[in-house]
Coordinates of C-alpha atoms and ligand atoms in Angstrom, one line a residue:
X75 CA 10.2 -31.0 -17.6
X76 CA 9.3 -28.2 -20.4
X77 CA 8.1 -24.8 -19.2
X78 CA 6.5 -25.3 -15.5
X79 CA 4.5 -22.0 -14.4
X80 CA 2.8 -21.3 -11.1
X81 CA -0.6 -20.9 -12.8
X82 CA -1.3 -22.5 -16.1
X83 CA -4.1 -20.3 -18.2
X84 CA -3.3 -21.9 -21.9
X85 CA -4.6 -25.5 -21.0
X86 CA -7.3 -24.4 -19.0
X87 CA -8.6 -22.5 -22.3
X88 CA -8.2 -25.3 -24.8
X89 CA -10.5 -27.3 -23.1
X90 CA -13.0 -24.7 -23.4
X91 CA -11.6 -22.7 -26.4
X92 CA -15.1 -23.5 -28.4
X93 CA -17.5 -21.7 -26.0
X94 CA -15.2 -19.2 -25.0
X95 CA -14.1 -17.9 -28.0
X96 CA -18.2 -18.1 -29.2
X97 CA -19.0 -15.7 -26.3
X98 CA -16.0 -13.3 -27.0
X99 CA -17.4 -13.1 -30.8
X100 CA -21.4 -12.7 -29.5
X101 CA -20.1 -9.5 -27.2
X102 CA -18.7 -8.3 -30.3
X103 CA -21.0 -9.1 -33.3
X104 CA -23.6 -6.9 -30.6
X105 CA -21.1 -4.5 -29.8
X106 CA -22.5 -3.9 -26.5
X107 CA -19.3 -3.6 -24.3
X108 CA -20.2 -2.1 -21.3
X109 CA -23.3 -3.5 -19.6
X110 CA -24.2 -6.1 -22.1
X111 CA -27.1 -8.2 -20.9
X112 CA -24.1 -10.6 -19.9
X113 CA -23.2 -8.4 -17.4
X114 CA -26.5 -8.8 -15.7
X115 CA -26.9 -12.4 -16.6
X116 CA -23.2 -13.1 -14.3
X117 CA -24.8 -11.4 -11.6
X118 CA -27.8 -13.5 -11.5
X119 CA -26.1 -16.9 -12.1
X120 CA -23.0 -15.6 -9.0
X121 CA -25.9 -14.6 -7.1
X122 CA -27.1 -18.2 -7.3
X123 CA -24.1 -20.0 -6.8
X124 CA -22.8 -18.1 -3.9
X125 CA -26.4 -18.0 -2.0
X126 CA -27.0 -14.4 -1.8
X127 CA -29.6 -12.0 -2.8
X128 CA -27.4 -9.2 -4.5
X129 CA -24.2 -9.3 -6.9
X130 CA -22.5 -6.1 -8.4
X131 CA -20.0 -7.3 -11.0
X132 CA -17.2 -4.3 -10.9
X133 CA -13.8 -3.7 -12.5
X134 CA -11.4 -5.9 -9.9
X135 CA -11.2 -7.1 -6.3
X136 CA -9.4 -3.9 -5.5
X137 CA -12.2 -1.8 -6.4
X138 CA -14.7 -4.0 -5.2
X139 CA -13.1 -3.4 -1.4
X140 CA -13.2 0.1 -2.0
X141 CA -16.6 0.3 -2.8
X142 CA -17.7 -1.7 0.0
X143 CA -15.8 0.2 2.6
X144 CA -17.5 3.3 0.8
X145 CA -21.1 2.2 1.2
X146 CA -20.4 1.8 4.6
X147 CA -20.2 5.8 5.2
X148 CA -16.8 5.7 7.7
X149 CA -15.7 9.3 8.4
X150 CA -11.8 9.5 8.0
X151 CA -9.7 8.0 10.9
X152 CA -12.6 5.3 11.8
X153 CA -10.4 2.1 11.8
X154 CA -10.6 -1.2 9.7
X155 CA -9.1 -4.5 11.1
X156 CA -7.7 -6.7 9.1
X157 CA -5.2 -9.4 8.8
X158 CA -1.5 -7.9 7.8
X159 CA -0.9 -11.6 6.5
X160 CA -2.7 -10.7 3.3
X161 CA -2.0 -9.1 -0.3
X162 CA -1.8 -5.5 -0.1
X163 CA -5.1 -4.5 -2.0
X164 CA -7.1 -5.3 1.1
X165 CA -5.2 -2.8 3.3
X166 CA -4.2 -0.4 0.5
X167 CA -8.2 0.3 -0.1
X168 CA -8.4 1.4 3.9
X169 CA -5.4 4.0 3.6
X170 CA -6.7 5.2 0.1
X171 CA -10.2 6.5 1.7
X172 CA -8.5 7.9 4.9
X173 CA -9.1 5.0 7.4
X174 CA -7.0 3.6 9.7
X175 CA -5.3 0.0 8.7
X176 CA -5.8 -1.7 12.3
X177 CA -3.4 -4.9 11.8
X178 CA -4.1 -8.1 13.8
X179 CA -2.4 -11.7 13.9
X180 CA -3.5 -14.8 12.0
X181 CA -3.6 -18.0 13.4
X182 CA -0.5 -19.8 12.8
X183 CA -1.9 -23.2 11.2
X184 CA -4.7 -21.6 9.1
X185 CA -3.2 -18.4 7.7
X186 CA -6.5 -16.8 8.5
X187 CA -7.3 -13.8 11.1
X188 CA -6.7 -14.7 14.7
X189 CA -10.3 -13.5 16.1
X190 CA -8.4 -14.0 19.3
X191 CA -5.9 -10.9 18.2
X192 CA -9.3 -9.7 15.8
X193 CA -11.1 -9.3 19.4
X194 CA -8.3 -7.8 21.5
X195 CA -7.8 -5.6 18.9
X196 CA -11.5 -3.7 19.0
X197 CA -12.1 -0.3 20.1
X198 CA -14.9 2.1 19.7
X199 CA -13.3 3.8 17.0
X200 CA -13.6 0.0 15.0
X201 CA -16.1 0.8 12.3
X202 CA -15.5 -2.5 9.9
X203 CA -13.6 -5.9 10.1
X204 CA -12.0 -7.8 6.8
X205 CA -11.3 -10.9 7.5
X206 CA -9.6 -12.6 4.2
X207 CA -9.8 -16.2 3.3
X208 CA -6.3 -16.6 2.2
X209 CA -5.0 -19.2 0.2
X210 CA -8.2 -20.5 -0.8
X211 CA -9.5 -21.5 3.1
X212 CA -12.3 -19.7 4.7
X213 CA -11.4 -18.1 8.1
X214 CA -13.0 -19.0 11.3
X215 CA -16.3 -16.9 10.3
X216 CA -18.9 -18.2 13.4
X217 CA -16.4 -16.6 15.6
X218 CA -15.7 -14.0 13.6
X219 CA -19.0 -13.0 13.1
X220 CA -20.3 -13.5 16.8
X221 CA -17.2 -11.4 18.0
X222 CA -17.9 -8.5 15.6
X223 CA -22.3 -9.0 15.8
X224 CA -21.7 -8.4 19.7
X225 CA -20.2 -5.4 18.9
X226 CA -22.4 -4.2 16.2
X227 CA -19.4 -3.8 13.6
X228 CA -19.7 -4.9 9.9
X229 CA -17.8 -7.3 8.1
X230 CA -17.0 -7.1 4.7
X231 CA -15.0 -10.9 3.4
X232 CA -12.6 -10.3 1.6
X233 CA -13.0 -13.6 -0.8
X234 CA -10.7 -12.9 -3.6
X235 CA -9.1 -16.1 -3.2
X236 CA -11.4 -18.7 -2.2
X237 CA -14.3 -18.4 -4.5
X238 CA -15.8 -22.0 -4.6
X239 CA -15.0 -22.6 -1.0
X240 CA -17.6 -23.0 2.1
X241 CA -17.6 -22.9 5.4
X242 CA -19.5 -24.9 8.2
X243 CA -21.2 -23.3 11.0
X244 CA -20.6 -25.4 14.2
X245 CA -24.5 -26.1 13.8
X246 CA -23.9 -27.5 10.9
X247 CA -25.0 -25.5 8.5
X248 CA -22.8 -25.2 5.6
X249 CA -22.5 -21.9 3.2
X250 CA -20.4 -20.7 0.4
X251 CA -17.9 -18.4 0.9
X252 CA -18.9 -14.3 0.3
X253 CA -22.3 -15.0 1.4
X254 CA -21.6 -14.7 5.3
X255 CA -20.2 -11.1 5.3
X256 CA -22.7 -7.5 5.2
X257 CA -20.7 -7.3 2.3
X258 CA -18.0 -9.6 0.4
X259 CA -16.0 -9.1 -2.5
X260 CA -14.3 -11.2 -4.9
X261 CA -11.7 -10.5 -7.9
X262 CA -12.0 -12.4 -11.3
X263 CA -8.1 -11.7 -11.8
X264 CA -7.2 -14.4 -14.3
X265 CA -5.1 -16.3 -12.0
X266 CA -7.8 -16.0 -9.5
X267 CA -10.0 -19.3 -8.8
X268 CA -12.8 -18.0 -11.0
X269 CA -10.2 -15.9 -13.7
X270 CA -11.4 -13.8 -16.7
X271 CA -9.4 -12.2 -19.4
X272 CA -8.7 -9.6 -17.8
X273 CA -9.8 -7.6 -14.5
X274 CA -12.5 -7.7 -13.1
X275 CA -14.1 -8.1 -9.5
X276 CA -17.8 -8.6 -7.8
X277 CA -19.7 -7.6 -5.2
X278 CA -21.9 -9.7 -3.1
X279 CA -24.8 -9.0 -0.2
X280 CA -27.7 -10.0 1.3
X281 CA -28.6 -6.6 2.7
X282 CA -31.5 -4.4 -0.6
X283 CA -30.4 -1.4 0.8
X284 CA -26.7 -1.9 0.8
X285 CA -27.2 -3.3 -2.9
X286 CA -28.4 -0.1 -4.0
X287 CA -26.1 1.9 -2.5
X288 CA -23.3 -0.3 -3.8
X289 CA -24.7 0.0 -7.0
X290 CA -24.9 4.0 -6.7
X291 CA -21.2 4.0 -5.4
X292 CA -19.9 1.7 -8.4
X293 CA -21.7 4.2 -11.3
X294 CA -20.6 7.6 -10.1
X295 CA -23.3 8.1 -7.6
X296 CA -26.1 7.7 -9.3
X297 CA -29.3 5.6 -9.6
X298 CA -31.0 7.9 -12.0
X299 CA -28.6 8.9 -15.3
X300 CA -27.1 12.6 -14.7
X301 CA -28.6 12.8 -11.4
X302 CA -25.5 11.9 -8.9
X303 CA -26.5 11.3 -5.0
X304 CA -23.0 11.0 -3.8
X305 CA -19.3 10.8 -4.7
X306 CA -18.4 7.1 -6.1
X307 CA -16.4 6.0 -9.0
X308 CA -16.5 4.0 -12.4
X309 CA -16.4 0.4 -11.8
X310 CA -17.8 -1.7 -14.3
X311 CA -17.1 -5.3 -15.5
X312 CA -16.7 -5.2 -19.0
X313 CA -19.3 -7.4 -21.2
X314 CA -16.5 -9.6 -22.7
X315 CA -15.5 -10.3 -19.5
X316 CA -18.5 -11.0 -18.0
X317 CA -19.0 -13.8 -21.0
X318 CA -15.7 -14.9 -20.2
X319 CA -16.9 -15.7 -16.5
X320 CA -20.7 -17.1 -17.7
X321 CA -18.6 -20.0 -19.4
X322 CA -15.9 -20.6 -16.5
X323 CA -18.7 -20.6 -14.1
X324 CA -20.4 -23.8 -14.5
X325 CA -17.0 -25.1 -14.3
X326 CA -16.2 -24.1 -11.2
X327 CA -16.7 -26.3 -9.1
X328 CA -14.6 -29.2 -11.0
X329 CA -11.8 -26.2 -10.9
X330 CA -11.9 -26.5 -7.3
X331 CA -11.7 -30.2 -7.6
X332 CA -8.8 -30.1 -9.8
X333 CA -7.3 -28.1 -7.5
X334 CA -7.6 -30.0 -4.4
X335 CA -6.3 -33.2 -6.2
X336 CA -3.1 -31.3 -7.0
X337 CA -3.1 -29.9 -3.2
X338 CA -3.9 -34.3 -2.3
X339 CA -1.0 -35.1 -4.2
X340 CA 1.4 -33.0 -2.7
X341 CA -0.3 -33.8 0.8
X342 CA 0.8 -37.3 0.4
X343 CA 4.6 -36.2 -0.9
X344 CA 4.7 -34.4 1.6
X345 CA 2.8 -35.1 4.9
X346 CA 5.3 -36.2 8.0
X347 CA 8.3 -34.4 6.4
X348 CA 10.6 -33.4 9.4
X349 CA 11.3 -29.9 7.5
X350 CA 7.9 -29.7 6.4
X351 CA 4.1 -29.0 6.8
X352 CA 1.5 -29.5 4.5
X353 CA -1.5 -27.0 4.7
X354 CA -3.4 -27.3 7.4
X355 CA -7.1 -28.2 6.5
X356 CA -10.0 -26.6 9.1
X357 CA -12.9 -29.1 9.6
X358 CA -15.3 -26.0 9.2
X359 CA -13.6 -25.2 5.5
X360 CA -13.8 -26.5 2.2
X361 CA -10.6 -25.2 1.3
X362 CA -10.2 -24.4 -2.5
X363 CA -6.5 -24.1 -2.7
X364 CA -6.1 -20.8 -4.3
X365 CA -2.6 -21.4 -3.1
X366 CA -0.7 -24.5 -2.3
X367 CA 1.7 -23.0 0.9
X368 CA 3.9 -25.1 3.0
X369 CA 5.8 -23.6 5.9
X370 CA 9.8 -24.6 5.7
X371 CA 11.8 -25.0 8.9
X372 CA 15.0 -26.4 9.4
X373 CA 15.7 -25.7 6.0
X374 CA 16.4 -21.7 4.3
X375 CA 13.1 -21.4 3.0
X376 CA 14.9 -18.8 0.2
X377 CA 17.5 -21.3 -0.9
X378 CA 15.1 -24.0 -1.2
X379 CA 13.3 -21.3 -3.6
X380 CA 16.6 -20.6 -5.9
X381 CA 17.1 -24.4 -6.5
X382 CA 13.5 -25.3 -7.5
X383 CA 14.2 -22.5 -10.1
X384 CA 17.9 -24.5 -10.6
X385 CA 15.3 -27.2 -12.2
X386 CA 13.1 -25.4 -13.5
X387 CA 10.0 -24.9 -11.0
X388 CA 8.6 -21.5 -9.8
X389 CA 7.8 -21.0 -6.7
X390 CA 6.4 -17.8 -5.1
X391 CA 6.6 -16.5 -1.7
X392 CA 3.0 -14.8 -0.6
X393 CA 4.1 -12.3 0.5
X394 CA 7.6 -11.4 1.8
X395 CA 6.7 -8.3 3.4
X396 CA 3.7 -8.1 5.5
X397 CA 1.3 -5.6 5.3
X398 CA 2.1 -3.7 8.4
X399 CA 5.5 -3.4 7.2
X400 CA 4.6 -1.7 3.9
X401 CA 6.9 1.9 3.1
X402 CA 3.1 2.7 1.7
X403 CA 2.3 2.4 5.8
X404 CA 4.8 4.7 7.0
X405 CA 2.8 7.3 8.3
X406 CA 0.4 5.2 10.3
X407 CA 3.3 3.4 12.2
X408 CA 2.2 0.2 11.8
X409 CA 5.7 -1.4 11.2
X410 CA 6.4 -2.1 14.9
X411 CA 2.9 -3.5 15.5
X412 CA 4.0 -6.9 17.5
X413 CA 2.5 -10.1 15.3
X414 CA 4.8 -12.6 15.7
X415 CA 3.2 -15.4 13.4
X416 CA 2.9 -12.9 10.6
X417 CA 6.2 -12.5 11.4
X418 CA 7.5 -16.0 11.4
X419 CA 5.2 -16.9 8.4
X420 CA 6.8 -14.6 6.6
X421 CA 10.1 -15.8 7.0
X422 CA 8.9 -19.7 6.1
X423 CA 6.3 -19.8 3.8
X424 CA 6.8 -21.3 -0.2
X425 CA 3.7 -21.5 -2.5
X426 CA 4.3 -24.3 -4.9
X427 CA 2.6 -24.5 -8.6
X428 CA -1.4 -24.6 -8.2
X429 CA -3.8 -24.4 -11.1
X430 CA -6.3 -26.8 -12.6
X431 CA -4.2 -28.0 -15.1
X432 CA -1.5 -30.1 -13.0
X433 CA -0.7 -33.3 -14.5
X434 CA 0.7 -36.8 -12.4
X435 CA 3.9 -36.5 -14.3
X436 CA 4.2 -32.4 -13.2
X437 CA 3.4 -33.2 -9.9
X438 CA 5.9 -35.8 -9.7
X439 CA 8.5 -34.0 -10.3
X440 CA 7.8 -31.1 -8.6
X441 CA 7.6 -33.3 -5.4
X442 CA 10.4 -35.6 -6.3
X443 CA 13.1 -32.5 -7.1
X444 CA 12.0 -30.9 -3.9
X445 CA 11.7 -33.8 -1.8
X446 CA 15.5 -34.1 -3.4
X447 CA 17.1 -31.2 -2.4
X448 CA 15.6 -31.4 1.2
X449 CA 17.0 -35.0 1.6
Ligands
PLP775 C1 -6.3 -10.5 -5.8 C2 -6.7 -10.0 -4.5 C3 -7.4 -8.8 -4.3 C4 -7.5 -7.8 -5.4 O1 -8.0 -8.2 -6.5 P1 -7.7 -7.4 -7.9 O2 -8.7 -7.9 -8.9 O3 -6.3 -7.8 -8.3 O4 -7.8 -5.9 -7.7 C5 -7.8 -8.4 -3.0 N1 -7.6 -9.2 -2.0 C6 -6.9 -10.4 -2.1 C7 -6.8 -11.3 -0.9 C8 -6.5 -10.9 -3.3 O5 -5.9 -12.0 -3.4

């Protein structure tokens, strides 16, 4: 099997090489980099397909974090929860403006924050919550959100990986992911579920006020040129970029698809394997498999690792080092925090290839060869 990779961009941009490269020259032939009227159109059209009222397109998830924990006007030491079973950028952005990282469990089927450990873990000092949707699964957002309403503390989704995905109130009311938070952010990292060529990132809320001051925070403080409110920073979404994403948009949706065929497929390979579980699928989540992770037992989940490479299929561990145990943490002394299914997630989890591109025979042999060297 010729050159297996976890996330497969080339054949995702043949099929849509045409419009793509079209775009790419229009952004050029009118030389309008930085806030093209593509720029503005992406907001409109993500605005639409998530269901809210506001979108700021920005430079990358990372910054997009940032800027949301800046428009909420925390003085330093106020603290942030958030899962440490996450990748870094949504921790990193809490340290970087002087906040305290507050680090709680996640529930051990889902992957997403516990709001069991989320609630134990308030104080008055808790000035924002992140919950993340990880792997492409929405967390447990009605409880979530009545747990953090009660005590009047924001939430900002951190919904870098699940773009695409919705979540199902128990009234039944279902909603795209990013549109339930104050705030929610999203990266268009090309191996993201919604990639460009590049970085970039988004902002979404319901809230006009909070758009504004998003908007200020992402172009140097300022609403009117020259005239600069408050301290913020440059985060744009280049023009190309924001073309990129107006073609991949519409195509979303079947992305998802094509990703949850893939996740089927490996589902049925796998499902009932004593050394095995498949992901677990929430009844309130549409889960978009940013990720396809299965927890090994009985089994060293590393070896298993080093022998899918022995025939030629990557694998990726997200992420062997929790957050909370980060040398970038140190100083807030976080590494000792007790969260034992971080902990044991950590030391069993193995994300398989996941992108839209998968084919029957790939998928075959990436199940056969594992199934293999478990037997
Ligand atoms: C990718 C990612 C980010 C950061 O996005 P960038 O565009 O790489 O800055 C933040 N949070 C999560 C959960 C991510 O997966």
């Amino acid at each position: 099997m010729q050159n297996l990779q976890m996330v497969d961009l080339k054949r995702q941009y043949g099929k849509i090489k045409p419009q793509i490269d079209a775009a790419i020259q229009n952004v050029i032939d009118n030389t309008a980099f930085i806030g093209g009227k593509d720029v503005s159109l992406l907001a409109d059209e993500l605005a639409a397909y998530v269901g809210v009222k506001h979108v700021i397109p920005c430079a990358n998830g990372t910054d997009a974090l940032q800027i949301a924990l800046m428009a909420l006007g925390l003085k330093p030491g106020d603290e942030v929860i958030t899962p440490s079973f996450t990748y870094i950028a949504t921790v990193e952005v809490v340290a970087l403006l002087g906040l305290k990282p507050v680090f709680v469990d996640v529930h051990p089927d889902s992957f997403t924050m516990d709001p069991a450990s989320m609630k134990a873990a308030i104080t008055p000092n808790t000035k924002a919550i992140i919950p993340v949707h990880l792997y492409g699964q929405c967390a447990d957002m009605d409880a979530i959100l009545a747990i953090a309403n009660e005590h009047g503390i924001p939430v900002i989704e951190d919904n870098a990986q699940a773009i695409g995905g919705t979540y199902t109130f128990p009234d039944g009311r279902t909603v795209k992911t990013g549109s339930m938070g104050l705030i929610s952010c999203t990266s268009f990292f090309p191996s993201k579920n919604l990639g460009c060529y590049g970085d970039g990132g988004a902002i979404f809320t319901n809230d006009d006020a909070m758009a504004e001051k998003l908007k200020m925070i992402a172009n140097h403080g300022q609403k009117v040129k020259y005239y600069h409110e408050m301290v913020g920073c440059n985060s744009r979404l280049d023009t190309i970029q924001a073309a990129i994403l107006r073609v991949k948009l519409p195509h979303l949706d079947e992305y998802c698809a094509a990703r949850r065929a893939a996740a089927d497929f490996y589902d049925n390979a796998f499902k009932g394997h004593p050394k095995l579980t498949v992901p677990y699928r929430a009844p309130y989540a549409y889960h978009v498999f940013h990720q396809y992770t299965l927890k090994v037992t009985g089994y060293d989940r590393d070896t298993l690792s080093k022998k899918l490479a022995e025939k030629g299929i990557p694998s990726m561990i997200y992420y062997p080092v929790p957050s909370h145990k980060q040398k970038m943490l140190e100083s807030y002394g976080t590494a000792d925090a007790y969260l034992p299914v971080t902990a044991a997630l950590n030391a069993c989890v193995i994300s398989l290839p996941m992108h839209t591109e998968l084919s029957k025979e790939e998928l075959e042999y990436i199940t056969g060869n594992l199934l293999d060297i478990l037997a």
